[in-house]
Amino acid sequence: MKLTWEYLAAAAGLVVTLLLAWFIGVWVKLTGTNLLILRLGIIVLGVLCILGFLMWARGQMPTAAGTPADAIAGGMPAAPSAPAAPSASGAVAAIASGISPDDIDRLVLEAEKKVA
């Protein structure tokens, strides 16, 4: 894990959340169960906000060199596959998974026979 500004901001947000949860009950003079519920609520909301921020920040990061298929294969080059068919979505999925379109057609026919 590389230490980036996102993680530093998340850590600062966690510190602010914990300080707010600790002191807000004293400031509004709550005691007992009411204080505990307020503190837990503030902590849960703060953690959810921090996780949401980290998920957003991760989605904004540029992707690493290579394709998702390379990451799945562990960096191994993909086996050559059949040329792409005109329907791009099915062909892309087939090429990325290493299954040829003929194999997919055969599997679909077998599934149709089982359903019928």
GROMACS .gro file of N, CA and C in nm:
model
  348
    1MET      N    1   0.085  -0.117   0.000
    1MET     CA    2   0.000   0.000   0.000
    1MET      C    3   0.090   0.124   0.000
    2LYS      N    4   0.065   0.207  -0.094
    2LYS     CA    5   0.143   0.330  -0.107
    2LYS      C    6   0.071   0.441  -0.031
    3LEU      N    7   0.145   0.515   0.049
    3LEU     CA    8   0.088   0.623   0.128
    3LEU      C    9   0.063   0.744   0.038
    4THR      N   10  -0.065   0.773   0.016
    4THR     CA   11  -0.102   0.884  -0.071
    4THR      C   12  -0.184   0.984   0.009
    5TRP      N   13  -0.220   1.094  -0.056
    5TRP     CA   14  -0.295   1.198   0.013
    5TRP      C   15  -0.433   1.147   0.055
    6GLU      N   16  -0.487   1.051  -0.019
    6GLU     CA   17  -0.619   0.998   0.016
    6GLU      C   18  -0.617   0.931   0.153
    7TYR      N   19  -0.514   0.852   0.177
    7TYR     CA   20  -0.504   0.783   0.305
    7TYR      C   21  -0.474   0.882   0.419
    8LEU      N   22  -0.395   0.983   0.390
    8LEU     CA   23  -0.369   1.085   0.492
    8LEU      C   24  -0.497   1.161   0.526
    9ALA      N   25  -0.576   1.194   0.424
    9ALA     CA   26  -0.703   1.261   0.449
    9ALA      C   27  -0.798   1.172   0.526
   10ALA      N   28  -0.799   1.042   0.495
   10ALA     CA   29  -0.885   0.948   0.567
   10ALA      C   30  -0.842   0.936   0.713
   11ALA      N   31  -0.712   0.933   0.737
   11ALA     CA   32  -0.663   0.926   0.875
   11ALA      C   33  -0.699   1.053   0.952
   12ALA      N   34  -0.685   1.168   0.888
   12ALA     CA   35  -0.723   1.294   0.953
   12ALA      C   36  -0.872   1.297   0.980
   13GLY      N   37  -0.952   1.247   0.886
   13GLY     CA   38  -1.096   1.239   0.907
   13GLY      C   39  -1.133   1.148   1.022
   14LEU      N   40  -1.061   1.037   1.036
   14LEU     CA   41  -1.086   0.946   1.148
   14LEU      C   42  -1.053   1.012   1.281
   15VAL      N   43  -0.943   1.086   1.286
   15VAL     CA   44  -0.905   1.156   1.410
   15VAL      C   45  -1.011   1.260   1.445
   16VAL      N   46  -1.056   1.336   1.347
   16VAL     CA   47  -1.159   1.438   1.372
   16VAL      C   48  -1.288   1.372   1.418
   17THR      N   49  -1.325   1.259   1.356
   17THR     CA   50  -1.446   1.188   1.395
   17THR      C   51  -1.438   1.139   1.539
   18LEU      N   52  -1.324   1.081   1.575
   18LEU     CA   53  -1.309   1.031   1.713
   18LEU      C   54  -1.309   1.145   1.815
   19LEU      N   55  -1.244   1.255   1.781
   19LEU     CA   56  -1.245   1.369   1.873
   19LEU      C   57  -1.386   1.427   1.887
   20LEU      N   58  -1.456   1.437   1.777
   20LEU     CA   59  -1.593   1.487   1.781
   20LEU      C   60  -1.682   1.394   1.862
   21ALA      N   61  -1.666   1.264   1.842
   21ALA     CA   62  -1.748   1.167   1.916
   21ALA      C   63  -1.718   1.175   2.066
   22TRP      N   64  -1.594   1.201   2.102
   22TRP     CA   65  -1.557   1.205   2.243
   22TRP      C   66  -1.609   1.333   2.311
   23PHE      N   67  -1.591   1.447   2.244
   23PHE     CA   68  -1.621   1.574   2.310
   23PHE      C   69  -1.764   1.625   2.291
   24ILE      N   70  -1.834   1.584   2.187
   24ILE     CA   71  -1.966   1.642   2.162
   24ILE      C   72  -2.064   1.607   2.274
   25GLY      N   73  -2.054   1.488   2.329
   25GLY     CA   74  -2.142   1.450   2.439
   25GLY      C   75  -2.121   1.535   2.563
   26VAL      N   76  -1.998   1.569   2.590
   26VAL     CA   77  -1.966   1.654   2.705
   26VAL      C   78  -2.019   1.795   2.681
   27TRP      N   79  -2.006   1.842   2.557
   27TRP     CA   80  -2.049   1.978   2.526
   27TRP      C   81  -2.200   1.995   2.539
   28VAL      N   82  -2.275   1.890   2.504
   28VAL     CA   83  -2.421   1.900   2.514
   28VAL      C   84  -2.473   1.839   2.644
   29LYS      N   85  -2.381   1.800   2.733
   29LYS     CA   86  -2.410   1.751   2.868
   29LYS      C   87  -2.499   1.628   2.868
   30LEU      N   88  -2.461   1.527   2.787
   30LEU     CA   89  -2.532   1.399   2.787
   30LEU      C   90  -2.460   1.302   2.880
   31THR      N   91  -2.534   1.206   2.933
   31THR     CA   92  -2.474   1.104   3.019
   31THR      C   93  -2.538   0.969   2.988
   32GLY      N   94  -2.474   0.864   3.034
   32GLY     CA   95  -2.531   0.730   3.026
   32GLY      C   96  -2.550   0.679   2.884
   33THR      N   97  -2.666   0.616   2.864
   33THR     CA   98  -2.696   0.553   2.736
   33THR      C   99  -2.707   0.655   2.623
   34ASN      N  100  -2.761   0.771   2.652
   34ASN     CA  101  -2.771   0.874   2.549
   34ASN      C  102  -2.634   0.914   2.496
   35LEU      N  103  -2.537   0.926   2.584
   35LEU     CA  104  -2.400   0.960   2.544
   35LEU      C  105  -2.341   0.848   2.458
   36LEU      N  106  -2.363   0.724   2.500
   36LEU     CA  107  -2.310   0.610   2.426
   36LEU      C  108  -2.371   0.602   2.286
   37ILE      N  109  -2.500   0.621   2.275
   37ILE     CA  110  -2.567   0.615   2.144
   37ILE      C  111  -2.517   0.727   2.054
   38LEU      N  112  -2.502   0.847   2.108
   38LEU     CA  113  -2.452   0.958   2.028
   38LEU      C  114  -2.310   0.930   1.978
   39ARG      N  115  -2.224   0.881   2.067
   39ARG     CA  116  -2.086   0.852   2.028
   39ARG      C  117  -2.080   0.744   1.921
   40LEU      N  118  -2.156   0.636   1.940
   40LEU     CA  119  -2.155   0.529   1.840
   40LEU      C  120  -2.211   0.577   1.706
   41GLY      N  121  -2.315   0.657   1.711
   41GLY     CA  122  -2.371   0.711   1.587
   41GLY      C  123  -2.272   0.798   1.512
   42ILE      N  124  -2.203   0.883   1.582
   42ILE     CA  125  -2.104   0.970   1.518
   42ILE      C  126  -1.990   0.887   1.459
   43ILE      N  127  -1.945   0.786   1.533
   43ILE     CA  128  -1.835   0.703   1.484
   43ILE      C  129  -1.878   0.624   1.361
   44VAL      N  130  -1.998   0.566   1.364
   44VAL     CA  131  -2.045   0.489   1.248
   44VAL      C  132  -2.059   0.579   1.126
   45LEU      N  133  -2.119   0.696   1.142
   45LEU     CA  134  -2.133   0.788   1.029
   45LEU      C  135  -1.997   0.833   0.976
   46GLY      N  136  -1.905   0.862   1.067
   46GLY     CA  137  -1.771   0.904   1.025
   46GLY      C  138  -1.699   0.794   0.948
   47VAL      N  139  -1.707   0.671   0.997
   47VAL     CA  140  -1.640   0.560   0.929
   47VAL      C  141  -1.703   0.535   0.792
   48LEU      N  142  -1.835   0.542   0.783
   48LEU     CA  143  -1.901   0.525   0.653
   48LEU      C  144  -1.858   0.634   0.554
   49CYS      N  145  -1.848   0.756   0.602
   49CYS     CA  146  -1.802   0.866   0.515
   49CYS      C  147  -1.658   0.844   0.469
   50ILE      N  148  -1.574   0.799   0.559
   50ILE     CA  149  -1.434   0.775   0.525
   50ILE      C  150  -1.423   0.662   0.423
   51LEU      N  151  -1.498   0.554   0.444
   51LEU     CA  152  -1.495   0.444   0.348
   51LEU      C  153  -1.548   0.487   0.212
   52GLY      N  154  -1.653   0.567   0.212
   52GLY     CA  155  -1.705   0.619   0.086
   52GLY      C  156  -1.602   0.706   0.015
   53PHE      N  157  -1.533   0.788   0.090
   53PHE     CA  158  -1.429   0.872   0.031
   53PHE      C  159  -1.318   0.787  -0.029
   54LEU      N  160  -1.274   0.683   0.044
   54LEU     CA  161  -1.167   0.598  -0.008
   54LEU      C  162  -1.210   0.521  -0.132
   55MET      N  163  -1.336   0.477  -0.135
   55MET     CA  164  -1.386   0.409  -0.254
   55MET      C  165  -1.391   0.504  -0.373
   56TRP      N  166  -1.437   0.627  -0.348
   56TRP     CA  167  -1.440   0.728  -0.454
   56TRP      C  168  -1.298   0.757  -0.504
   57ALA      N  169  -1.205   0.774  -0.411
   57ALA     CA  170  -1.067   0.807  -0.449
   57ALA      C  171  -1.004   0.692  -0.527
   58ARG      N  172  -1.037   0.571  -0.489
   58ARG     CA  173  -0.981   0.456  -0.561
   58ARG      C  174  -1.037   0.450  -0.704
   59GLY      N  175  -1.161   0.486  -0.721
   59GLY     CA  176  -1.220   0.488  -0.855
   59GLY      C  177  -1.163   0.597  -0.943
   60GLN      N  178  -1.110   0.703  -0.883
   60GLN     CA  179  -1.052   0.813  -0.959
   60GLN      C  180  -0.907   0.789  -0.998
   61MET      N  181  -0.842   0.687  -0.939
   61MET     CA  182  -0.702   0.660  -0.968
   61MET      C  183  -0.688   0.608  -1.111
   62PRO      N  184  -0.580   0.646  -1.179
   62PRO     CA  185  -0.558   0.592  -1.314
   62PRO      C  186  -0.526   0.443  -1.304
   63THR      N  187  -0.566   0.367  -1.406
   63THR     CA  188  -0.541   0.224  -1.404
   63THR      C  189  -0.395   0.198  -1.434
   64ALA      N  190  -0.346   0.087  -1.385
   64ALA     CA  191  -0.207   0.048  -1.408
   64ALA      C  192  -0.192   0.000  -1.551
   65ALA      N  193  -0.068  -0.011  -1.595
   65ALA     CA  194  -0.042  -0.058  -1.731
   65ALA      C  195  -0.093  -0.201  -1.743
   66GLY      N  196  -0.152  -0.232  -1.854
   66GLY     CA  197  -0.206  -0.365  -1.876
   66GLY      C  198  -0.357  -0.361  -1.873
   67THR      N  199  -0.414  -0.474  -1.902
   67THR     CA  200  -0.559  -0.484  -1.905
   67THR      C  201  -0.606  -0.567  -1.787
   68PRO      N  202  -0.735  -0.564  -1.755
   68PRO     CA  203  -0.785  -0.648  -1.646
   68PRO      C  204  -0.760  -0.796  -1.673
   69ALA      N  205  -0.762  -0.837  -1.798
   69ALA     CA  206  -0.735  -0.977  -1.829
   69ALA      C  207  -0.592  -1.014  -1.790
   70ASP      N  208  -0.498  -0.920  -1.805
   70ASP     CA  209  -0.361  -0.946  -1.762
   70ASP      C  210  -0.354  -0.964  -1.612
   71ALA      N  211  -0.430  -0.886  -1.538
   71ALA     CA  212  -0.429  -0.898  -1.393
   71ALA      C  213  -0.488  -1.030  -1.349
   72ILE      N  214  -0.593  -1.076  -1.418
   72ILE     CA  215  -0.655  -1.204  -1.383
   72ILE      C  216  -0.560  -1.318  -1.414
   73ALA      N  217  -0.490  -1.309  -1.525
   73ALA     CA  218  -0.400  -1.416  -1.565
   73ALA      C  219  -0.268  -1.412  -1.488
   74GLY      N  220  -0.252  -1.316  -1.401
   74GLY     CA  221  -0.130  -1.307  -1.322
   74GLY      C  222  -0.012  -1.256  -1.402
   75GLY      N  223  -0.037  -1.172  -1.501
   75GLY     CA  224   0.070  -1.116  -1.580
   75GLY      C  225   0.111  -1.203  -1.697
   76MET      N  226   0.051  -1.322  -1.710
   76MET     CA  227   0.084  -1.411  -1.821
   76MET      C  228   0.016  -1.360  -1.947
   77PRO      N  229   0.081  -1.370  -2.061
   77PRO     CA  230   0.016  -1.327  -2.184
   77PRO      C  231  -0.101  -1.419  -2.216
   78ALA      N  232  -0.207  -1.362  -2.269
   78ALA     CA  233  -0.326  -1.439  -2.301
   78ALA      C  234  -0.300  -1.526  -2.423
   79ALA      N  235  -0.366  -1.642  -2.426
   79ALA     CA  236  -0.355  -1.731  -2.540
   79ALA      C  237  -0.423  -1.667  -2.660
   80PRO      N  238  -0.373  -1.692  -2.779
   80PRO     CA  239  -0.439  -1.634  -2.896
   80PRO      C  240  -0.580  -1.690  -2.908
   81SER      N  241  -0.672  -1.605  -2.947
   81SER     CA  242  -0.810  -1.648  -2.960
   81SER      C  243  -0.861  -1.613  -3.098
   82ALA      N  244  -0.985  -1.653  -3.122
   82ALA     CA  245  -1.047  -1.629  -3.252
   82ALA      C  246  -1.066  -1.479  -3.273
   83PRO      N  247  -1.074  -1.435  -3.398
   83PRO     CA  248  -1.099  -1.292  -3.422
   83PRO      C  249  -1.234  -1.250  -3.367
   84ALA      N  250  -1.243  -1.121  -3.335
   84ALA     CA  251  -1.365  -1.067  -3.273
   84ALA      C  252  -1.481  -1.072  -3.370
   85ALA      N  253  -1.597  -1.110  -3.315
   85ALA     CA  254  -1.720  -1.114  -3.395
   85ALA      C  255  -1.778  -0.973  -3.400
   86PRO      N  256  -1.876  -0.947  -3.487
   86PRO     CA  257  -1.934  -0.813  -3.497
   86PRO      C  258  -1.998  -0.764  -3.368
   87SER      N  259  -2.059  -0.854  -3.287
   87SER     CA  260  -2.118  -0.807  -3.161
   87SER      C  261  -2.006  -0.790  -3.061
   88ALA      N  262  -1.973  -0.665  -3.032
   88ALA     CA  263  -1.854  -0.634  -2.953
   88ALA      C  264  -1.862  -0.683  -2.810
   89SER      N  265  -1.977  -0.672  -2.744
   89SER     CA  266  -1.982  -0.705  -2.602
   89SER      C  267  -1.954  -0.852  -2.577
   90GLY      N  268  -2.013  -0.941  -2.654
   90GLY     CA  269  -1.989  -1.084  -2.637
   90GLY      C  270  -1.847  -1.121  -2.677
   91ALA      N  271  -1.799  -1.060  -2.782
   91ALA     CA  272  -1.665  -1.092  -2.830
   91ALA      C  273  -1.559  -1.046  -2.731
   92VAL      N  274  -1.578  -0.930  -2.674
   92VAL     CA  275  -1.480  -0.878  -2.578
   92VAL      C  276  -1.476  -0.968  -2.456
   93ALA      N  277  -1.592  -1.010  -2.407
   93ALA     CA  278  -1.596  -1.098  -2.290
   93ALA      C  279  -1.530  -1.231  -2.322
   94ALA      N  280  -1.554  -1.282  -2.441
   94ALA     CA  281  -1.495  -1.410  -2.479
   94ALA      C  282  -1.343  -1.399  -2.490
   95ILE      N  283  -1.295  -1.292  -2.551
   95ILE     CA  284  -1.151  -1.275  -2.566
   95ILE      C  285  -1.085  -1.254  -2.431
   96ALA      N  286  -1.147  -1.175  -2.344
   96ALA     CA  287  -1.089  -1.146  -2.214
   96ALA      C  288  -1.082  -1.272  -2.127
   97SER      N  289  -1.178  -1.363  -2.141
   97SER     CA  290  -1.178  -1.482  -2.057
   97SER      C  291  -1.101  -1.596  -2.119
   98GLY      N  292  -1.059  -1.585  -2.245
   98GLY     CA  293  -0.983  -1.691  -2.309
   98GLY      C  294  -1.071  -1.797  -2.371
   99ILE      N  295  -1.202  -1.776  -2.376
   99ILE     CA  296  -1.296  -1.870  -2.435
   99ILE      C  297  -1.330  -1.819  -2.574
  100SER      N  298  -1.329  -1.909  -2.671
  100SER     CA  299  -1.361  -1.866  -2.807
  100SER      C  300  -1.512  -1.851  -2.823
  101PRO      N  301  -1.555  -1.771  -2.920
  101PRO     CA  302  -1.699  -1.756  -2.944
  101PRO      C  303  -1.767  -1.888  -2.980
  102ASP      N  304  -1.693  -1.980  -3.045
  102ASP     CA  305  -1.751  -2.111  -3.078
  102ASP      C  306  -1.783  -2.189  -2.951
  103ASP      N  307  -1.696  -2.179  -2.851
  103ASP     CA  308  -1.721  -2.246  -2.724
  103ASP      C  309  -1.845  -2.189  -2.656
  104ILE      N  310  -1.862  -2.059  -2.663
  104ILE     CA  311  -1.978  -1.995  -2.603
  104ILE      C  312  -2.105  -2.039  -2.673
  105ASP      N  313  -2.101  -2.045  -2.807
  105ASP     CA  314  -2.219  -2.091  -2.882
  105ASP      C  315  -2.255  -2.234  -2.844
  106ARG      N  316  -2.155  -2.320  -2.830
  106ARG     CA  317  -2.179  -2.458  -2.792
  106ARG      C  318  -2.240  -2.467  -2.653
  107LEU      N  319  -2.188  -2.386  -2.559
  107LEU     CA  320  -2.243  -2.386  -2.423
  107LEU      C  321  -2.386  -2.334  -2.419
  108VAL      N  322  -2.417  -2.233  -2.499
  108VAL     CA  323  -2.553  -2.180  -2.503
  108VAL      C  324  -2.649  -2.284  -2.560
  109LEU      N  325  -2.606  -2.355  -2.665
  109LEU     CA  326  -2.691  -2.460  -2.723
  109LEU      C  327  -2.717  -2.571  -2.621
  110GLU      N  328  -2.614  -2.611  -2.547
  110GLU     CA  329  -2.631  -2.715  -2.445
  110GLU      C  330  -2.728  -2.667  -2.337
  111ALA      N  331  -2.716  -2.541  -2.296
  111ALA     CA  332  -2.806  -2.488  -2.193
  111ALA      C  333  -2.949  -2.482  -2.245
  112GLU      N  334  -2.968  -2.446  -2.372
  112GLU     CA  335  -3.102  -2.443  -2.429
  112GLU      C  336  -3.164  -2.582  -2.433
  113LYS      N  337  -3.083  -2.683  -2.463
  113LYS     CA  338  -3.134  -2.821  -2.465
  113LYS      C  339  -3.177  -2.867  -2.325
  114LYS      N  340  -3.101  -2.827  -2.223
  114LYS     CA  341  -3.136  -2.865  -2.086
  114LYS      C  342  -3.263  -2.797  -2.039
  115VAL      N  343  -3.286  -2.674  -2.081
  115VAL     CA  344  -3.406  -2.602  -2.039
  115VAL      C  345  -3.528  -2.655  -2.111
  116ALA      N  346  -3.514  -2.688  -2.237
  116ALA     CA  347  -3.631  -2.731  -2.318
  116ALA      C  348  -3.679  -2.869  -2.284
   0.00000   0.00000   0.00000
